[in-house]
Every structure is written in C-alpha cells, then in structure tokens.
mmCIF file as gemmi writes it, N, C-alpha and C atoms, coordinates in Angstrom:
data_model
loop_
_atom_site.group_PDB
_atom_site.id
_atom_site.type_symbol
_atom_site.label_atom_id
_atom_site.label_alt_id
_atom_site.label_comp_id
_atom_site.label_asym_id
_atom_site.label_entity_id
_atom_site.label_seq_id
_atom_site.pdbx_PDB_ins_code
_atom_site.Cartn_x
_atom_site.Cartn_y
_atom_site.Cartn_z
_atom_site.occupancy
_atom_site.B_iso_or_equiv
_atom_site.pdbx_formal_charge
_atom_site.auth_seq_id
_atom_site.auth_asym_id
_atom_site.pdbx_PDB_model_num
ATOM 1 N N . MET Axp A 1 ? 59.878 33.662 226.319 1 0 ? 1 A 1
ATOM 2 C CA . MET Axp A 1 ? 58.416 34.052 225.69 1 0 ? 1 A 1
ATOM 3 C C . MET Axp A 1 ? 57.855 35.634 226.187 1 0 ? 1 A 1
ATOM 4 N N . THR Axp A 2 ? 57.54 36.194 225.287 1 0 ? 2 A 1
ATOM 5 C CA . THR Axp A 2 ? 57.481 38.127 225.677 1 0 ? 2 A 1
ATOM 6 C C . THR Axp A 2 ? 56.235 38.713 224.903 1 0 ? 2 A 1
ATOM 7 N N . ASP Axp A 3 ? 55.561 38.086 226.705 1 0 ? 3 A 1
ATOM 8 C CA . ASP Axp A 3 ? 53.199 38.831 225.679 1 0 ? 3 A 1
ATOM 9 C C . ASP Axp A 3 ? 53.273 40.804 226.065 1 0 ? 3 A 1
ATOM 10 N N . ASN Axp A 4 ? 54.021 41.779 226.906 1 0 ? 4 A 1
ATOM 11 C CA . ASN Axp A 4 ? 54.127 42.906 226.672 1 0 ? 4 A 1
ATOM 12 C C . ASN Axp A 4 ? 55.123 43.93 226.225 1 0 ? 4 A 1
ATOM 13 N N . ALA Axp A 5 ? 55.261 43.215 224.816 1 0 ? 5 A 1
ATOM 14 C CA . ALA Axp A 5 ? 56.711 44.204 223.96 1 0 ? 5 A 1
ATOM 15 C C . ALA Axp A 5 ? 55.765 45.073 223.145 1 0 ? 5 A 1
ATOM 16 N N . VAL Axp A 6 ? 56.192 45.714 223.106 1 0 ? 6 A 1
ATOM 17 C CA . VAL Axp A 6 ? 55.686 47.371 221.84 1 0 ? 6 A 1
ATOM 18 C C . VAL Axp A 6 ? 57.049 48.08 220.883 1 0 ? 6 A 1
ATOM 19 N N . LEU Axp A 7 ? 56.956 48.266 219.768 1 0 ? 7 A 1
ATOM 20 C CA . LEU Axp A 7 ? 57.111 48.411 218.779 1 0 ? 7 A 1
ATOM 21 C C . LEU Axp A 7 ? 57.486 49.804 218.803 1 0 ? 7 A 1
ATOM 22 N N . VAL Axp A 8 ? 58.482 50.845 219.107 1 0 ? 8 A 1
ATOM 23 C CA . VAL Axp A 8 ? 58.993 52.199 219.058 1 0 ? 8 A 1
ATOM 24 C C . VAL Axp A 8 ? 59.964 52.069 218.724 1 0 ? 8 A 1
ATOM 25 N N . CYS Axp A 9 ? 60.198 53.397 217.843 1 0 ? 9 A 1
ATOM 26 C CA . CYS Axp A 9 ? 61.33 53.604 217.096 1 0 ? 9 A 1
ATOM 27 C C . CYS Axp A 9 ? 62.717 54.355 217.833 1 0 ? 9 A 1
ATOM 28 N N . ASN Axp A 10 ? 64.479 54.256 217.58 1 0 ? 10 A 1
ATOM 29 C CA . ASN Axp A 10 ? 65.181 54.356 218.188 1 0 ? 10 A 1
ATOM 30 C C . ASN Axp A 10 ? 64.394 55.484 219.3 1 0 ? 10 A 1
ATOM 31 N N . ALA Axp A 11 ? 64.233 56.943 218.643 1 0 ? 11 A 1
ATOM 32 C CA . ALA Axp A 11 ? 64.414 57.802 219.471 1 0 ? 11 A 1
ATOM 33 C C . ALA Axp A 11 ? 63.116 57.606 220.192 1 0 ? 11 A 1
ATOM 34 N N . ALA Axp A 12 ? 62.521 57.163 220.492 1 0 ? 12 A 1
ATOM 35 C CA . ALA Axp A 12 ? 61.253 57.325 221.336 1 0 ? 12 A 1
ATOM 36 C C . ALA Axp A 12 ? 61.635 55.974 222.174 1 0 ? 12 A 1
ATOM 37 N N . HIS Axp A 13 ? 62.344 55.03 221.767 1 0 ? 13 A 1
ATOM 38 C CA . HIS Axp A 13 ? 62.716 54.083 222.752 1 0 ? 13 A 1
ATOM 39 C C . HIS Axp A 13 ? 63.639 54.126 223.924 1 0 ? 13 A 1
ATOM 40 N N . SER Axp A 14 ? 64.302 55.456 223.121 1 0 ? 14 A 1
ATOM 41 C CA . SER Axp A 14 ? 65.272 55.904 224.353 1 0 ? 14 A 1
ATOM 42 C C . SER Axp A 14 ? 64.809 57.46 225.236 1 0 ? 14 A 1
ATOM 43 N N . SER Axp A 15 ? 63.301 57.602 224.909 1 0 ? 15 A 1
ATOM 44 C CA . SER Axp A 15 ? 62.566 58.652 225.603 1 0 ? 15 A 1
ATOM 45 C C . SER Axp A 15 ? 61.869 58.508 226.262 1 0 ? 15 A 1
ATOM 46 N N . ILE Axp A 16 ? 61.398 57.231 226.083 1 0 ? 16 A 1
ATOM 47 C CA . ILE Axp A 16 ? 59.656 56.918 226.767 1 0 ? 16 A 1
ATOM 48 C C . ILE Axp A 16 ? 59.884 57.433 227.704 1 0 ? 16 A 1
ATOM 49 N N . ASP Axp A 17 ? 60.549 56.55 228.662 1 0 ? 17 A 1
ATOM 50 C CA . ASP Axp A 17 ? 60.433 57.347 230.248 1 0 ? 17 A 1
ATOM 51 C C . ASP Axp A 17 ? 60.251 58.942 230.804 1 0 ? 17 A 1
ATOM 52 N N . THR Axp A 18 ? 60.987 59.491 230.393 1 0 ? 18 A 1
ATOM 53 C CA . THR Axp A 18 ? 61.254 61.205 230.256 1 0 ? 18 A 1
ATOM 54 C C . THR Axp A 18 ? 59.883 61.941 228.938 1 0 ? 18 A 1
ATOM 55 N N . SER Axp A 19 ? 59.207 61.777 228.622 1 0 ? 19 A 1
ATOM 56 C CA . SER Axp A 19 ? 58.647 62.207 227.418 1 0 ? 19 A 1
ATOM 57 C C . SER Axp A 19 ? 57.463 62.052 227.679 1 0 ? 19 A 1
ATOM 58 N N . GLY Axp A 20 ? 56.344 61.699 228.386 1 0 ? 20 A 1
ATOM 59 C CA . GLY Axp A 20 ? 55.038 61.678 228.663 1 0 ? 20 A 1
ATOM 60 C C . GLY Axp A 20 ? 54.638 60.523 228.196 1 0 ? 20 A 1
ATOM 61 N N . TRP Axp A 21 ? 55.258 60.291 227.328 1 0 ? 21 A 1
ATOM 62 C CA . TRP Axp A 21 ? 54.058 59.199 226.79 1 0 ? 21 A 1
ATOM 63 C C . TRP Axp A 21 ? 54.333 57.907 228.109 1 0 ? 21 A 1
ATOM 64 N N . ASN Axp A 22 ? 52.922 57.283 227.896 1 0 ? 22 A 1
ATOM 65 C CA . ASN Axp A 22 ? 52.389 56.037 228.568 1 0 ? 22 A 1
ATOM 66 C C . ASN Axp A 22 ? 51.404 54.946 227.079 1 0 ? 22 A 1
ATOM 67 N N . ILE Axp A 23 ? 52.144 53.706 227.66 1 0 ? 23 A 1
ATOM 68 C CA . ILE Axp A 23 ? 51.639 51.91 227.466 1 0 ? 23 A 1
ATOM 69 C C . ILE Axp A 23 ? 51.191 51.306 228.256 1 0 ? 23 A 1
ATOM 70 N N . GLN Axp A 24 ? 49.754 51.219 227.591 1 0 ? 24 A 1
ATOM 71 C CA . GLN Axp A 24 ? 49.867 49.438 228.414 1 0 ? 24 A 1
ATOM 72 C C . GLN Axp A 24 ? 49.369 48.908 227.82 1 0 ? 24 A 1
ATOM 73 N N . MET Axp A 25 ? 48.84 47.442 228.625 1 0 ? 25 A 1
ATOM 74 C CA . MET Axp A 25 ? 48.919 46.234 227.45 1 0 ? 25 A 1
ATOM 75 C C . MET Axp A 25 ? 47.824 45.997 228.109 1 0 ? 25 A 1
ATOM 76 N N . ARG Axp A 26 ? 46.8 45.14 227.942 1 0 ? 26 A 1
ATOM 77 C CA . ARG Axp A 26 ? 44.938 45.604 227.56 1 0 ? 26 A 1
ATOM 78 C C . ARG Axp A 26 ? 44.807 43.62 226.101 1 0 ? 26 A 1
ATOM 79 N N . ASN Axp A 27 ? 44.051 43.423 226.816 1 0 ? 27 A 1
ATOM 80 C CA . ASN Axp A 27 ? 44.348 42.494 226.015 1 0 ? 27 A 1
ATOM 81 C C . ASN Axp A 27 ? 45.189 41.809 224.89 1 0 ? 27 A 1
ATOM 82 N N . GLY Axp A 28 ? 46.496 41.763 225.284 1 0 ? 28 A 1
ATOM 83 C CA . GLY Axp A 28 ? 47.626 42.238 224.155 1 0 ? 28 A 1
ATOM 84 C C . GLY Axp A 28 ? 47.633 43.013 222.865 1 0 ? 28 A 1
ATOM 85 N N . ARG Axp A 29 ? 47.245 44.433 223.004 1 0 ? 29 A 1
ATOM 86 C CA . ARG Axp A 29 ? 46.926 44.963 223.5 1 0 ? 29 A 1
ATOM 87 C C . ARG Axp A 29 ? 47.413 46.135 222.797 1 0 ? 29 A 1
ATOM 88 N N . PRO Axp A 30 ? 48.53 46.665 222.646 1 0 ? 30 A 1
ATOM 89 C CA . PRO Axp A 30 ? 48.916 48.221 224.196 1 0 ? 30 A 1
ATOM 90 C C . PRO Axp A 30 ? 47.964 49.531 222.711 1 0 ? 30 A 1
ATOM 91 N N . TRP Axp A 31 ? 47.746 49.969 224.715 1 0 ? 31 A 1
ATOM 92 C CA . TRP Axp A 31 ? 47.325 51.554 223.946 1 0 ? 31 A 1
ATOM 93 C C . TRP Axp A 31 ? 48.014 52.472 225.005 1 0 ? 31 A 1
ATOM 94 N N . ILE Axp A 32 ? 47.522 53.583 224.127 1 0 ? 32 A 1
ATOM 95 C CA . ILE Axp A 32 ? 48.632 54.704 224.22 1 0 ? 32 A 1
ATOM 96 C C . ILE Axp A 32 ? 48.015 55.957 225.176 1 0 ? 32 A 1
ATOM 97 N N . ARG Axp A 33 ? 48.461 56.291 226.129 1 0 ? 33 A 1
ATOM 98 C CA . ARG Axp A 33 ? 47.926 57.707 225.586 1 0 ? 33 A 1
ATOM 99 C C . ARG Axp A 33 ? 49.784 59.179 226.055 1 0 ? 33 A 1
ATOM 100 N N . GLY Axp A 34 ? 49.781 60.306 225.466 1 0 ? 34 A 1
ATOM 101 C CA . GLY Axp A 34 ? 50.485 60.908 224.854 1 0 ? 34 A 1
ATOM 102 C C . GLY Axp A 34 ? 50.369 62.026 225.644 1 0 ? 34 A 1
ATOM 103 N N . PRO Axp A 35 ? 51.605 62.344 226.017 1 0 ? 35 A 1
ATOM 104 C CA . PRO Axp A 35 ? 51.975 63.765 227.175 1 0 ? 35 A 1
ATOM 105 C C . PRO Axp A 35 ? 50.313 64.653 227.01 1 0 ? 35 A 1
ATOM 106 N N . LEU Axp A 36 ? 50.081 65.942 227.752 1 0 ? 36 A 1
ATOM 107 C CA . LEU Axp A 36 ? 49.336 66.807 227.857 1 0 ? 36 A 1
ATOM 108 C C . LEU Axp A 36 ? 49.808 67.711 226.878 1 0 ? 36 A 1
ATOM 109 N N . LEU Axp A 37 ? 50.846 67.866 226.345 1 0 ? 37 A 1
ATOM 110 C CA . LEU Axp A 37 ? 50.931 69.492 224.802 1 0 ? 37 A 1
ATOM 111 C C . LEU Axp A 37 ? 50.132 68.257 223.971 1 0 ? 37 A 1
ATOM 112 N N . PHE Axp A 38 ? 50.308 67.136 223.68 1 0 ? 38 A 1
ATOM 113 C CA . PHE Axp A 38 ? 49.304 66.212 222.854 1 0 ? 38 A 1
ATOM 114 C C . PHE Axp A 38 ? 48.07 65.268 222.795 1 0 ? 38 A 1
ATOM 115 N N . ASP Axp A 39 ? 47.681 65.942 223.605 1 0 ? 39 A 1
ATOM 116 C CA . ASP Axp A 39 ? 46.009 65.178 224.151 1 0 ? 39 A 1
ATOM 117 C C . ASP Axp A 39 ? 45.745 66.019 225.589 1 0 ? 39 A 1
ATOM 118 N N . PRO Axp A 40 ? 45.478 66.519 225.733 1 0 ? 40 A 1
ATOM 119 C CA . PRO Axp A 40 ? 44.42 67.166 227.15 1 0 ? 40 A 1
ATOM 120 C C . PRO Axp A 40 ? 44.077 66.733 227.704 1 0 ? 40 A 1
ATOM 121 N N . THR Axp A 41 ? 43.002 65.619 227.312 1 0 ? 41 A 1
ATOM 122 C CA . THR Axp A 41 ? 42.557 65.318 227.89 1 0 ? 41 A 1
ATOM 123 C C . THR Axp A 41 ? 42.852 63.822 228.249 1 0 ? 41 A 1
ATOM 124 N N . GLN Axp A 42 ? 44.264 63.5 227.914 1 0 ? 42 A 1
ATOM 125 C CA . GLN Axp A 42 ? 45.03 62.284 228.608 1 0 ? 42 A 1
ATOM 126 C C . GLN Axp A 42 ? 44.575 60.907 228.034 1 0 ? 42 A 1
ATOM 127 N N . THR Axp A 43 ? 43.17 60.67 227.55 1 0 ? 43 A 1
ATOM 128 C CA . THR Axp A 43 ? 42.747 59.657 226.753 1 0 ? 43 A 1
ATOM 129 C C . THR Axp A 43 ? 43.6 58.418 226.457 1 0 ? 43 A 1
ATOM 130 N N . TRP Axp A 44 ? 42.959 57.336 226.892 1 0 ? 44 A 1
ATOM 131 C CA . TRP Axp A 44 ? 43.578 55.938 225.684 1 0 ? 44 A 1
ATOM 132 C C . TRP Axp A 44 ? 43.224 56.232 225.494 1 0 ? 44 A 1
ATOM 133 N N . ARG Axp A 45 ? 44.182 55.179 224.204 1 0 ? 45 A 1
ATOM 134 C CA . ARG Axp A 45 ? 43.93 54.878 222.674 1 0 ? 45 A 1
ATOM 135 C C . ARG Axp A 45 ? 43.855 54.004 222.304 1 0 ? 45 A 1
ATOM 136 N N . PRO Axp A 46 ? 43.28 52.902 221.89 1 0 ? 46 A 1
ATOM 137 C CA . PRO Axp A 46 ? 43.887 51.648 220.286 1 0 ? 46 A 1
ATOM 138 C C . PRO Axp A 46 ? 45.412 52.63 220.252 1 0 ? 46 A 1
ATOM 139 N N . ALA Axp A 47 ? 46.688 52.247 220.097 1 0 ? 47 A 1
ATOM 140 C CA . ALA Axp A 47 ? 47.749 51.491 219.29 1 0 ? 47 A 1
ATOM 141 C C . ALA Axp A 47 ? 47.105 51.766 218.181 1 0 ? 47 A 1
ATOM 142 N N . GLY Axp A 48 ? 47.735 52.543 217.061 1 0 ? 48 A 1
ATOM 143 C CA . GLY Axp A 48 ? 47.415 51.931 215.277 1 0 ? 48 A 1
ATOM 144 C C . GLY Axp A 48 ? 46.385 52.945 215.002 1 0 ? 48 A 1
ATOM 145 N N . GLN Axp A 49 ? 45.566 53.285 216.191 1 0 ? 49 A 1
ATOM 146 C CA . GLN Axp A 49 ? 44.594 54.374 215.206 1 0 ? 49 A 1
ATOM 147 C C . GLN Axp A 49 ? 45.462 55.77 215.809 1 0 ? 49 A 1
ATOM 148 N N . ASN Axp A 50 ? 44.761 55.997 214.676 1 0 ? 50 A 1
ATOM 149 C CA . ASN Axp A 50 ? 44.972 58.09 215.134 1 0 ? 50 A 1
ATOM 150 C C . ASN Axp A 50 ? 44.155 58.943 215.943 1 0 ? 50 A 1
ATOM 151 N N . ARG Axp A 51 ? 45.31 59.242 215.914 1 0 ? 51 A 1
ATOM 152 C CA . ARG Axp A 51 ? 44.176 59.997 217.773 1 0 ? 51 A 1
ATOM 153 C C . ARG Axp A 51 ? 43.36 61.185 216.852 1 0 ? 51 A 1
ATOM 154 N N . ALA Axp A 52 ? 42.965 61.876 215.913 1 0 ? 52 A 1
ATOM 155 C CA . ALA Axp A 52 ? 42.134 62.27 215.009 1 0 ? 52 A 1
ATOM 156 C C . ALA Axp A 52 ? 40.742 60.944 214.92 1 0 ? 52 A 1
ATOM 157 N N . ALA Axp A 53 ? 40.859 59.826 214.662 1 0 ? 53 A 1
ATOM 158 C CA . ALA Axp A 53 ? 40.6 58.932 214.468 1 0 ? 53 A 1
ATOM 159 C C . ALA Axp A 53 ? 38.903 58.245 216.291 1 0 ? 53 A 1
ATOM 160 N N . THR Axp A 54 ? 39.468 58.585 217.098 1 0 ? 54 A 1
ATOM 161 C CA . THR Axp A 54 ? 39.036 58.564 218.375 1 0 ? 54 A 1
ATOM 162 C C . THR Axp A 54 ? 38.495 59.809 218.633 1 0 ? 54 A 1
ATOM 163 N N . PRO Axp A 55 ? 37.699 59.961 218.55 1 0 ? 55 A 1
ATOM 164 C CA . PRO Axp A 55 ? 36.742 60.766 220.322 1 0 ? 55 A 1
ATOM 165 C C . PRO Axp A 55 ? 36.906 60.964 221.35 1 0 ? 55 A 1
ATOM 166 N N . ALA Axp A 56 ? 37.439 61.941 221.71 1 0 ? 56 A 1
ATOM 167 C CA . ALA Axp A 56 ? 37.456 62.161 223.068 1 0 ? 56 A 1
ATOM 168 C C . ALA Axp A 56 ? 37.249 63.692 223.772 1 0 ? 56 A 1
ATOM 169 N N . GLU Axp A 57 ? 36.367 63.432 224.499 1 0 ? 57 A 1
ATOM 170 C CA . GLU Axp A 57 ? 35.885 65.41 225.103 1 0 ? 57 A 1
ATOM 171 C C . GLU Axp A 57 ? 36.612 66.51 225.317 1 0 ? 57 A 1
ATOM 172 N N . LYS Axp A 58 ? 36.106 67.394 224.965 1 0 ? 58 A 1
ATOM 173 C CA . LYS Axp A 58 ? 37.32 68.262 224.883 1 0 ? 58 A 1
ATOM 174 C C . LYS Axp A 58 ? 37.456 69.036 226.067 1 0 ? 58 A 1
ATOM 175 N N . PRO Axp A 59 ? 39.023 69.41 226.971 1 0 ? 59 A 1
ATOM 176 C CA . PRO Axp A 59 ? 38.894 69.346 227.87 1 0 ? 59 A 1
ATOM 177 C C . PRO Axp A 59 ? 37.777 70.268 228.577 1 0 ? 59 A 1
ATOM 178 N N . ASN Axp A 60 ? 37.915 70.451 230.098 1 0 ? 60 A 1
ATOM 179 C CA . ASN Axp A 60 ? 37.247 71.468 230.429 1 0 ? 60 A 1
ATOM 180 C C . ASN Axp A 60 ? 38.129 72.727 231.497 1 0 ? 60 A 1
ATOM 181 N N . TRP Axp A 61 ? 38.775 73.879 230.686 1 0 ? 61 A 1
ATOM 182 C CA . TRP Axp A 61 ? 40.178 74.595 230.449 1 0 ? 61 A 1
ATOM 183 C C . TRP Axp A 61 ? 39.086 75.51 232.12 1 0 ? 61 A 1
ATOM 184 N N . ASN Axp A 62 ? 38.213 75.408 232.605 1 0 ? 62 A 1
ATOM 185 C CA . ASN Axp A 62 ? 37.044 76.134 233.369 1 0 ? 62 A 1
ATOM 186 C C . ASN Axp A 62 ? 37.998 75.966 234.832 1 0 ? 62 A 1
ATOM 187 N N . THR Axp A 63 ? 37.987 74.395 234.784 1 0 ? 63 A 1
ATOM 188 C CA . THR Axp A 63 ? 37.798 74.122 236.884 1 0 ? 63 A 1
ATOM 189 C C . THR Axp A 63 ? 39.557 73.762 237.137 1 0 ? 63 A 1
C-alpha cells in the first residue's frame, strides 16, 4: 500500500530534489512549500490551491 505518493509531472519528478520545492503529507493530503524564488515567505500550502488564493504574511526584508 502506498499512502504517501504525490502525482507530479515528469519534469518535476526528475528535479524535485534539487529545485527547492518541498512536499509533506499531512493527514493524507500533500502540502507544498515553494523555493525562495517563488515564495519568499516559505509558507506551506495545501496542494491544489493556487499560491495567490492562500494569503501569506509579507516578508520582512529589513531583518
């Protein structure tokens, strides 16, 4: 039985370990955190939701 699989395209499959993307399974659902380039807040979001649909705090660039 496989209960921690996530469907990704072929390009993502071959680069997921080096691209900066992170995936976690939480209660049977994948959560994704994008690399700094795409998400400076490094916010975990449930898969299937657009990044723009999930509000995140703005980064504090002064620290």
